[in-house]
Amino acid sequence: MNRELTKSLYRTMLLIRRTEERILEEMMKGKLASTMCHVSIGQEAVAAGTCSAMQPQDYLTSTHRGHGHFIARGGGLDRMMAELFGKETGYCKGRGGSMHITDISIGHLGANGIVGGHLGIAAGAGLWSQISKNNAVTVCFFGEGATNEGITHESVNMSALWKLPVVYVVENNHYAMSLAWERSTAQQSFIEKAKAYGIPGVDVDGQDALAVYEAASEAIDRARKGEGPTLIGAHTYRFLGHSRADPSKYRSPEEEERERARDPLTIMRTKVGSDVLSDSDVEAYEAEVKQMLDAAVKFAEDSPLAQPSTVFEDIYA
Amino acid sequence: MNRELTKSLYRTMLLIRRTEERILEEMMKGKLASTMCHVSIGQEAVAAGTCSAMQPQDYLTSTHRGHGHFIARGGGLDRMMAELFGKETGYCKGRGGSMHITDISIGHLGANGIVGGHLGIAAGAGLWSQISKNNAVTVCFFGEGATNEGITHESVNMSALWKLPVVYVVENNHYAMSLAWERSTAQQSFIEKAKAYGIPGVDVDGQDALAVYEAASEAIDRARKGEGPTLIGAHTYRFLGHSRADPSKYRSPEEEERERARDPLTIMRTKVGSDVLSDSDVEAYEAEVKQMLDAAVKFAEDSPLAQPSTVFEDIYA
Amino acid sequence: MPIMMYRDALRRALYEEMKADPSVFVLGEDIGLYGGAYAVTKGLLEEFGPDRIRDTPMSEAAIVGAAIGAAMVGGRPVAEIMYVDFMTLTMDQVVNQAAKIHFMFGGQIKVPCVIRTQQGTGRGAGAQHSQSLESWFIHTPGLKVVAPSTPADAYGLLRASIQDDNPVIFLEHKGLYAVKDEVPEEPFVTSLGVADVRRTGSDVTLISYSRTMQLALEVAAQLEQRDISVEVVDLRTLQPLDMETVLRSVEKTRRAVVLHEAVMTGGLGAEVSARITEALFHQLLSPVRRVAAADAPLPANVALEKYVVPNAEQVIRAIEETLAVKQQIAR
Amino acid sequence: MPIMMYRDALRRALYEEMKADPSVFVLGEDIGLYGGAYAVTKGLLEEFGPDRIRDTPMSEAAIVGAAIGAAMVGGRPVAEIMYVDFMTLTMDQVVNQAAKIHFMFGGQIKVPCVIRTQQGTGRGAGAQHSQSLESWFIHTPGLKVVAPSTPADAYGLLRASIQDDNPVIFLEHKGLYAVKDEVPEEPFVTSLGVADVRRTGSDVTLISYSRTMQLALEVAAQLEQRDISVEVVDLRTLQPLDMETVLRSVEKTRRAVVLHEAVMTGGLGAEVSARITEALFHQLLSPVRRVAAADAPLPANVALEKYVVPNAEQVIRAIEETLAVKQQIAR
Ligand SMILES: Cc1ncc(C[n+]2csc(CCOP(=O)(O)OP(=O)(O)O)c2C)c(N)n1
Ligand SMILES: Cc1ncc(C[n+]2csc(CCOP(=O)(O)OP(=O)(O)O)c2C)c(N)n1
Ligand SMILES: [Mg+2]
Ligand SMILES: [Mg+2]
């Protein structure tokens, strides 16, 4: 086991977790500029594991539930928080918010408010990599609910056909708003789903960051070698509601309790043992993360509000 | 082997073949009202085999290449020809043409000019059958090229999930205009494609009307019993170009010759032998069909042109 | 008269139509167990069961397609598309199929279905969740388009839409769901295609629909203080457009302003303006003015989005402009 | 000057841009081996190979999505959607993605892509293959929209569109592909957003674009015989709309007619009419008239479709109406 990788995965997951907790806190205080905000608490291992397997030149497309991908890919907390607060200094100048957070400088091609809306974009980034031979792989995250959108099918087929360097990572948190996975499709295995496209499918435990890392590494390697896409289904769980407005009445408290017990942070500590990840490591990360978040919130608070006139800028390039 | 069925399948295929040949003839004479006309010569076994397995209360949705489905389902030649000629007496009052030929009285829910455009409609007809318990099964024909349209995926998933009484019949003629099947998807087996939806998939010889009939019967039975959809891939071939404008330069003469040798009419005669299908049977059918077509063309010719004012009718119900 | 929220009025309409007609059913994302993203269908699953209140996978095109298919063979489906922005995924089904089937198939088949969706700003929901797209639908022959501004209209027009034999695009507004107003207890149906003069006046006609009706009425009340008498017309149905009512009003006031939340260019305001001008050019004292959202995407920022959509100041300015032209210098 | 067909002029533009810039590539259905449903891309596969001339599966949404994605990371894709009617399948990608990405992401990312498609009637192609949908696109901030009427413009505007850093909807017309006209031998680029006065005149301004430009010029020539002097403006780019040129002309003629093949209600004619009226109400001698397709689906019948789309008689009548108002009785 790679100690450094393990530590870094844990730290990333913690950073995501604490950031989202802080976002919820700030949201409660009314600090967020948009009502659209979806946290991925409970799903951190998928983002952390996958992004750790990426190289600097790689691209990533993200979803409405994209804080984890953004952070795991190395997005900065200051400008992220500023974006959520609707500030001029935010990544999108305060006009994108949580659902459209983006940083092209790290190959992040955008969170998307349309479920499935970025699937074609991922294929396109892959297509350009193939044409231009830029050696980049595009990782396309989406929820299991998005598998039923038509463009998902079109995109995966296109990538499979042309062997584009794209890796599809399904964050299967078992719900699309209120729709349980089994009420959403008659085929729940991604190994089987992948067969329709003639590509490898993987069903991986999405609460195990190392397992996700392994699966993602293999898929990214294949993609980079020109062997085409992989469809990875990562079994995870959304610990909270779909959004703040959602009391999650469509699932049982027993299920929630059972699934919350499978916390990716705990799972990793248990799995690797205190030998690899000691209490003091974790304490140090907690302290570091807290400091980063305090600084990010301060940066956001101190930043100027996006100016009204700017809403008429950048409509055209 | 069912003699009556065999004879009737052959007769239906012959009727389709001769009708389309006649349509082409009339088109050359400039008799058709629209430039949109796609014949299915070579593919008759799929329409004949499938429709023979349907019951009177069943529904069918069809494609831009829909003459075969229409005829096999029992559509009348007179009003069909009138429709193609743009006459008032046509099924669609001369405003639908070949690509939108429809007769609701036989459960035919329309040919569609949008590839994949009727896939959702088929699921909806199935949904209403399930809700209203009307005991109807909907057969949804489409080309293999249409499998890559997003709505195809959405529709099949929806039908599979809800076990709707729908049967998906892919007329895999190996080309979508110029795009060969292997340049269209990395997974060419419908058995494999069906796995993504958790439903049975079938790869059947689409040039063998009896084989198609068997596969369709089984699928329609399953659907009627509430066991959900089946995805049937019928391997066939389009003997002519995509449309009149198409010289089919994207495929080799050798391939064309090889595939044209697999004529569903010949195949059936060879398969069942002259014992079941005698020369005189065939001659009688030819004569009957010729008479029907002459009558249909005469009916169409004698019918009044659709009146200009009628183009402003039926915009709203 | 009982006071009712817009969302509850919509639910009442669904409930009554479903009770009255077993062929009516509802399908869409999260409309069952969840009760609808904007809580319109809450409780209907318990009442009517999962066959007629059908939670669908996230497959907008197939949802609309399924509604069309069911409508063609005897059902009267009401599909919900969560945001009008997602109607972009259904345009083939709506435009090439639903709108054209009756015509294209020579009148053989009817498509009696309603596509409910909601549009507009107010929640900082951003560029992909705040648009107003009625223009696309009115540009599509074969569709009817409805956009109620009050709970009573939401109720009466939804009932009429479900009873109509054509595909109806029923545009709700996310900012109206919690609005309360009187809705008569006695069941009723509000005919499609009939505009409503919500306030009579003599100086200028202010034409709007959906949520900007509130702005229109606010401005009218405000201007009354300044002795400017504004007649306010609520279009209610956008296709067919009740130009008769509009023209009757403008004939009287000889001035008109059209107000909507959709972006200006290519908006419904252009159509209404053009039609008024074509019909009443020589009676008009000043050009028809339009007040609409700026030609810009919407920021995901509650504070910023209000700079893009129309405000009272702009409406007042537009009205003042129409009034600036004195009767005597006019033809 | 060499004479060239519209389709060949388009191909020349593609060829030159691909030669000049290795990031330009083409994708779409049947654009490679087949050479394009309307033969625009014929021969390009042989010239540039299958990497840059990419035949796609039938997946319109993903085709546009892939163009957007490639454009975001360095490519300059030109996607072909075979018929504008199939753009219905791509509206999320066009409207929610391509048009908004630059704005929504704070200006970080550009989306330099062209979506070529063709629209219109003339082949009896029916309700699902003959529409004209420019209105939807001009109603979408963030898009540019181009609709050339001549081979020279087809060439010059396509080059400009490919060079533009924004998503451009490039609307060809199926009835124009075989039209021949002069195209200068020397390479050139025609700026987007600039209308063209195709014929000068003094009595009335006739505004159009795409194929109805032919009708406009025909009518103008015809009316010259009757001593009616028609100025004809070709909009060429529909977004941004060159109102300066339009207004300059109408200021002079004081009468205007807008002509297009899209259906009347919600058409671009309404927008142009409203803008002219807003700007020049007091100079106008008569209301701006619109001539457009009837609000009806198109029949799959060559003989019938011409009753739905505008004809010379209608244009002449509209012009006569604008002229009927004598200068003296006007203000
Ligand atoms: C095309 C589209 N349909 C519906 C929605 C509304 N919506 C937002 S998130 C969501 C559920 C998404 O489920 P999934 O893909 O599993 O992602 P998760 O939220 O579970 O991360 C829905 C229905 C949307 N934003 N876009
Ligand atoms: C959505 C859509 N895309 C493209 C077309 C143009 N088109 C018509 S038929 C066709 C090929 C269809 O192939 P397939 O589904 O295999 O059916 P086939 O023609 O082989 O019967 C194409 C590309 C269309 N009509 N609709
Ligand atoms: Mg999910
Ligand atoms: Mg085919």
mmCIF file with all atom_site columns, C-alpha atoms in Angstrom, chain C residues 138-240:
data_model
loop_
_atom_site.group_PDB
_atom_site.id
_atom_site.type_symbol
_atom_site.label_atom_id
_atom_site.label_alt_id
_atom_site.label_comp_id
_atom_site.label_asym_id
_atom_site.label_entity_id
_atom_site.label_seq_id
_atom_site.pdbx_PDB_ins_code
_atom_site.Cartn_x
_atom_site.Cartn_y
_atom_site.Cartn_z
_atom_site.occupancy
_atom_site.B_iso_or_equiv
_atom_site.pdbx_formal_charge
_atom_site.auth_seq_id
_atom_site.auth_comp_id
_atom_site.auth_asym_id
_atom_site.auth_atom_id
_atom_site.pdbx_PDB_model_num
ATOM 1   C CA . ILE C 1 138 ? -45.734 30.164 -29.716 1.00 0.00 ? 138 ILE C CA 1
ATOM 2   C CA . HIS C 1 139 ? -43.575 29.864 -32.813 1.00 0.00 ? 139 HIS C CA 1
ATOM 3   C CA . THR C 1 140 ? -44.727 26.241 -33.185 1.00 0.00 ? 140 THR C CA 1
ATOM 4   C CA . PRO C 1 141 ? -48.091 25.827 -34.924 1.00 0.00 ? 141 PRO C CA 1
ATOM 5   C CA . GLY C 1 142 ? -50.112 23.048 -33.343 1.00 0.00 ? 142 GLY C CA 1
ATOM 6   C CA . LEU C 1 143 ? -49.295 23.836 -29.744 1.00 0.00 ? 143 LEU C CA 1
ATOM 7   C CA . LYS C 1 144 ? -51.372 25.768 -27.288 1.00 0.00 ? 144 LYS C CA 1
ATOM 8   C CA . VAL C 1 145 ? -49.452 27.744 -24.703 1.00 0.00 ? 145 VAL C CA 1
ATOM 9   C CA . VAL C 1 146 ? -50.754 28.846 -21.334 1.00 0.00 ? 146 VAL C CA 1
ATOM 10  C CA . ALA C 1 147 ? -49.114 30.983 -18.658 1.00 0.00 ? 147 ALA C CA 1
ATOM 11  C CA . PRO C 1 148 ? -51.356 31.736 -15.670 1.00 0.00 ? 148 PRO C CA 1
ATOM 12  C CA . SER C 1 149 ? -50.540 34.533 -13.272 1.00 0.00 ? 149 SER C CA 1
ATOM 13  C CA . THR C 1 150 ? -52.997 33.850 -10.452 1.00 0.00 ? 150 THR C CA 1
ATOM 14  C CA . PRO C 1 151 ? -54.145 30.849 -8.430  1.00 0.00 ? 151 PRO C CA 1
ATOM 15  C CA . ALA C 1 152 ? -57.638 31.067 -9.928  1.00 0.00 ? 152 ALA C CA 1
ATOM 16  C CA . ASP C 1 153 ? -56.270 31.087 -13.463 1.00 0.00 ? 153 ASP C CA 1
ATOM 17  C CA . ALA C 1 154 ? -53.791 28.356 -12.620 1.00 0.00 ? 154 ALA C CA 1
ATOM 18  C CA . TYR C 1 155 ? -56.721 26.212 -11.569 1.00 0.00 ? 155 TYR C CA 1
ATOM 19  C CA . GLY C 1 156 ? -59.190 27.109 -14.298 1.00 0.00 ? 156 GLY C CA 1
ATOM 20  C CA . LEU C 1 157 ? -56.682 27.063 -17.115 1.00 0.00 ? 157 LEU C CA 1
ATOM 21  C CA . LEU C 1 158 ? -55.083 23.795 -16.070 1.00 0.00 ? 158 LEU C CA 1
ATOM 22  C CA . ARG C 1 159 ? -58.499 22.164 -16.102 1.00 0.00 ? 159 ARG C CA 1
ATOM 23  C CA . ALA C 1 160 ? -59.191 23.594 -19.547 1.00 0.00 ? 160 ALA C CA 1
ATOM 24  C CA . SER C 1 161 ? -55.780 22.445 -20.750 1.00 0.00 ? 161 SER C CA 1
ATOM 25  C CA . ILE C 1 162 ? -56.363 18.888 -19.601 1.00 0.00 ? 162 ILE C CA 1
ATOM 26  C CA . GLN C 1 163 ? -59.760 18.900 -21.296 1.00 0.00 ? 163 GLN C CA 1
ATOM 27  C CA . ASP C 1 164 ? -58.330 20.300 -24.515 1.00 0.00 ? 164 ASP C CA 1
ATOM 28  C CA . ASP C 1 165 ? -57.702 17.852 -27.340 1.00 0.00 ? 165 ASP C CA 1
ATOM 29  C CA . ASN C 1 166 ? -54.404 19.440 -28.315 1.00 0.00 ? 166 ASN C CA 1
ATOM 30  C CA . PRO C 1 167 ? -50.937 19.393 -26.822 1.00 0.00 ? 167 PRO C CA 1
ATOM 31  C CA . VAL C 1 168 ? -50.760 22.243 -24.344 1.00 0.00 ? 168 VAL C CA 1
ATOM 32  C CA . ILE C 1 169 ? -47.564 23.707 -22.953 1.00 0.00 ? 169 ILE C CA 1
ATOM 33  C CA . PHE C 1 170 ? -48.523 24.874 -19.507 1.00 0.00 ? 170 PHE C CA 1
ATOM 34  C CA . LEU C 1 171 ? -46.002 27.350 -18.163 1.00 0.00 ? 171 LEU C CA 1
ATOM 35  C CA . GLU C 1 172 ? -46.001 27.926 -14.436 1.00 0.00 ? 172 GLU C CA 1
ATOM 36  C CA . HIS C 1 173 ? -43.620 30.291 -12.689 1.00 0.00 ? 173 HIS C CA 1
ATOM 37  C CA . LYS C 1 174 ? -41.361 29.273 -9.855  1.00 0.00 ? 174 LYS C CA 1
ATOM 38  C CA . GLY C 1 175 ? -41.904 32.634 -8.228  1.00 0.00 ? 175 GLY C CA 1
ATOM 39  C CA . LEU C 1 176 ? -45.673 32.241 -8.150  1.00 0.00 ? 176 LEU C CA 1
ATOM 40  C CA . TYR C 1 177 ? -46.135 28.886 -6.432  1.00 0.00 ? 177 TYR C CA 1
ATOM 41  C CA . ALA C 1 178 ? -46.440 30.396 -2.987  1.00 0.00 ? 178 ALA C CA 1
ATOM 42  C CA . VAL C 1 179 ? -48.659 33.283 -4.084  1.00 0.00 ? 179 VAL C CA 1
ATOM 43  C CA . LYS C 1 180 ? -52.064 33.217 -2.425  1.00 0.00 ? 180 LYS C CA 1
ATOM 44  C CA . ASP C 1 181 ? -55.305 34.512 -3.789  1.00 0.00 ? 181 ASP C CA 1
ATOM 45  C CA . GLU C 1 182 ? -58.991 33.780 -3.975  1.00 0.00 ? 182 GLU C CA 1
ATOM 46  C CA . VAL C 1 183 ? -60.195 30.779 -5.919  1.00 0.00 ? 183 VAL C CA 1
ATOM 47  C CA . PRO C 1 184 ? -63.964 30.173 -6.064  1.00 0.00 ? 184 PRO C CA 1
ATOM 48  C CA . GLU C 1 185 ? -65.052 27.049 -4.233  1.00 0.00 ? 185 GLU C CA 1
ATOM 49  C CA . GLU C 1 186 ? -67.397 25.970 -7.010  1.00 0.00 ? 186 GLU C CA 1
ATOM 50  C CA . PRO C 1 187 ? -65.490 24.083 -9.729  1.00 0.00 ? 187 PRO C CA 1
ATOM 51  C CA . PHE C 1 188 ? -64.957 26.017 -12.947 1.00 0.00 ? 188 PHE C CA 1
ATOM 52  C CA . VAL C 1 189 ? -62.993 25.957 -16.138 1.00 0.00 ? 189 VAL C CA 1
ATOM 53  C CA . THR C 1 190 ? -61.310 28.996 -17.668 1.00 0.00 ? 190 THR C CA 1
ATOM 54  C CA . SER C 1 191 ? -61.407 28.954 -21.452 1.00 0.00 ? 191 SER C CA 1
ATOM 55  C CA . LEU C 1 192 ? -58.107 28.927 -23.286 1.00 0.00 ? 192 LEU C CA 1
ATOM 56  C CA . GLY C 1 193 ? -57.476 31.835 -25.596 1.00 0.00 ? 193 GLY C CA 1
ATOM 57  C CA . VAL C 1 194 ? -59.180 34.522 -23.572 1.00 0.00 ? 194 VAL C CA 1
ATOM 58  C CA . ALA C 1 195 ? -57.174 37.375 -22.098 1.00 0.00 ? 195 ALA C CA 1
ATOM 59  C CA . ASP C 1 196 ? -58.288 39.128 -18.949 1.00 0.00 ? 196 ASP C CA 1
ATOM 60  C CA . VAL C 1 197 ? -58.439 42.856 -18.329 1.00 0.00 ? 197 VAL C CA 1
ATOM 61  C CA . ARG C 1 198 ? -57.136 42.820 -14.800 1.00 0.00 ? 198 ARG C CA 1
ATOM 62  C CA . ARG C 1 199 ? -57.457 46.532 -14.270 1.00 0.00 ? 199 ARG C CA 1
ATOM 63  C CA . THR C 1 200 ? -59.223 49.117 -16.374 1.00 0.00 ? 200 THR C CA 1
ATOM 64  C CA . GLY C 1 201 ? -57.603 52.382 -17.282 1.00 0.00 ? 201 GLY C CA 1
ATOM 65  C CA . SER C 1 202 ? -57.589 54.975 -19.993 1.00 0.00 ? 202 SER C CA 1
ATOM 66  C CA . ASP C 1 203 ? -54.097 56.326 -20.635 1.00 0.00 ? 203 ASP C CA 1
ATOM 67  C CA . VAL C 1 204 ? -52.073 53.318 -21.623 1.00 0.00 ? 204 VAL C CA 1
ATOM 68  C CA . THR C 1 205 ? -52.487 49.566 -21.961 1.00 0.00 ? 205 THR C CA 1
ATOM 69  C CA . LEU C 1 206 ? -49.940 47.460 -20.116 1.00 0.00 ? 206 LEU C CA 1
ATOM 70  C CA . ILE C 1 207 ? -49.893 43.898 -21.414 1.00 0.00 ? 207 ILE C CA 1
ATOM 71  C CA . SER C 1 208 ? -48.263 41.023 -19.581 1.00 0.00 ? 208 SER C CA 1
ATOM 72  C CA . TYR C 1 209 ? -48.696 37.453 -18.262 1.00 0.00 ? 209 TYR C CA 1
ATOM 73  C CA . SER C 1 210 ? -47.245 35.072 -15.715 1.00 0.00 ? 210 SER C CA 1
ATOM 74  C CA . ARG C 1 211 ? -45.262 36.573 -12.873 1.00 0.00 ? 211 ARG C CA 1
ATOM 75  C CA . THR C 1 212 ? -44.617 39.973 -14.421 1.00 0.00 ? 212 THR C CA 1
ATOM 76  C CA . MET C 1 213 ? -48.364 40.552 -14.061 1.00 0.00 ? 213 MET C CA 1
ATOM 77  C CA . GLN C 1 214 ? -47.597 41.343 -10.434 1.00 0.00 ? 214 GLN C CA 1
ATOM 78  C CA . LEU C 1 215 ? -45.141 43.964 -11.542 1.00 0.00 ? 215 LEU C CA 1
ATOM 79  C CA . ALA C 1 216 ? -47.694 45.296 -13.998 1.00 0.00 ? 216 ALA C CA 1
ATOM 80  C CA . LEU C 1 217 ? -50.366 45.664 -11.345 1.00 0.00 ? 217 LEU C CA 1
ATOM 81  C CA . GLU C 1 218 ? -47.908 47.189 -8.900  1.00 0.00 ? 218 GLU C CA 1
ATOM 82  C CA . VAL C 1 219 ? -46.848 49.792 -11.413 1.00 0.00 ? 219 VAL C CA 1
ATOM 83  C CA . ALA C 1 220 ? -50.441 50.515 -12.347 1.00 0.00 ? 220 ALA C CA 1
ATOM 84  C CA . ALA C 1 221 ? -51.296 51.107 -8.702  1.00 0.00 ? 221 ALA C CA 1
ATOM 85  C CA . GLN C 1 222 ? -48.235 53.298 -8.275  1.00 0.00 ? 222 GLN C CA 1
ATOM 86  C CA . LEU C 1 223 ? -49.003 55.385 -11.328 1.00 0.00 ? 223 LEU C CA 1
ATOM 87  C CA . GLU C 1 224 ? -52.570 55.921 -10.200 1.00 0.00 ? 224 GLU C CA 1
ATOM 88  C CA . GLN C 1 225 ? -51.047 58.157 -7.529  1.00 0.00 ? 225 GLN C CA 1
ATOM 89  C CA . ARG C 1 226 ? -49.654 60.252 -10.327 1.00 0.00 ? 226 ARG C CA 1
ATOM 90  C CA . ASP C 1 227 ? -53.000 60.302 -12.129 1.00 0.00 ? 227 ASP C CA 1
ATOM 91  C CA . ILE C 1 228 ? -51.823 58.036 -14.867 1.00 0.00 ? 228 ILE C CA 1
ATOM 92  C CA . SER C 1 229 ? -54.520 55.525 -15.609 1.00 0.00 ? 229 SER C CA 1
ATOM 93  C CA . VAL C 1 230 ? -53.125 52.189 -16.706 1.00 0.00 ? 230 VAL C CA 1
ATOM 94  C CA . GLU C 1 231 ? -55.228 49.402 -18.164 1.00 0.00 ? 231 GLU C CA 1
ATOM 95  C CA . VAL C 1 232 ? -53.654 46.049 -17.437 1.00 0.00 ? 232 VAL C CA 1
ATOM 96  C CA . VAL C 1 233 ? -54.257 43.060 -19.700 1.00 0.00 ? 233 VAL C CA 1
ATOM 97  C CA . ASP C 1 234 ? -53.262 39.556 -18.624 1.00 0.00 ? 234 ASP C CA 1
ATOM 98  C CA . LEU C 1 235 ? -52.806 37.462 -21.755 1.00 0.00 ? 235 LEU C CA 1
ATOM 99  C CA . ARG C 1 236 ? -53.126 34.184 -19.804 1.00 0.00 ? 236 ARG C CA 1
ATOM 100 C CA . THR C 1 237 ? -53.066 32.088 -22.963 1.00 0.00 ? 237 THR C CA 1
ATOM 101 C CA . LEU C 1 238 ? -50.152 32.886 -25.261 1.00 0.00 ? 238 LEU C CA 1
ATOM 102 C CA . GLN C 1 239 ? -51.263 30.649 -28.091 1.00 0.00 ? 239 GLN C CA 1
ATOM 103 C CA . PRO C 1 240 ? -53.932 31.273 -29.262 1.00 0.00 ? 240 PRO C CA 1
#
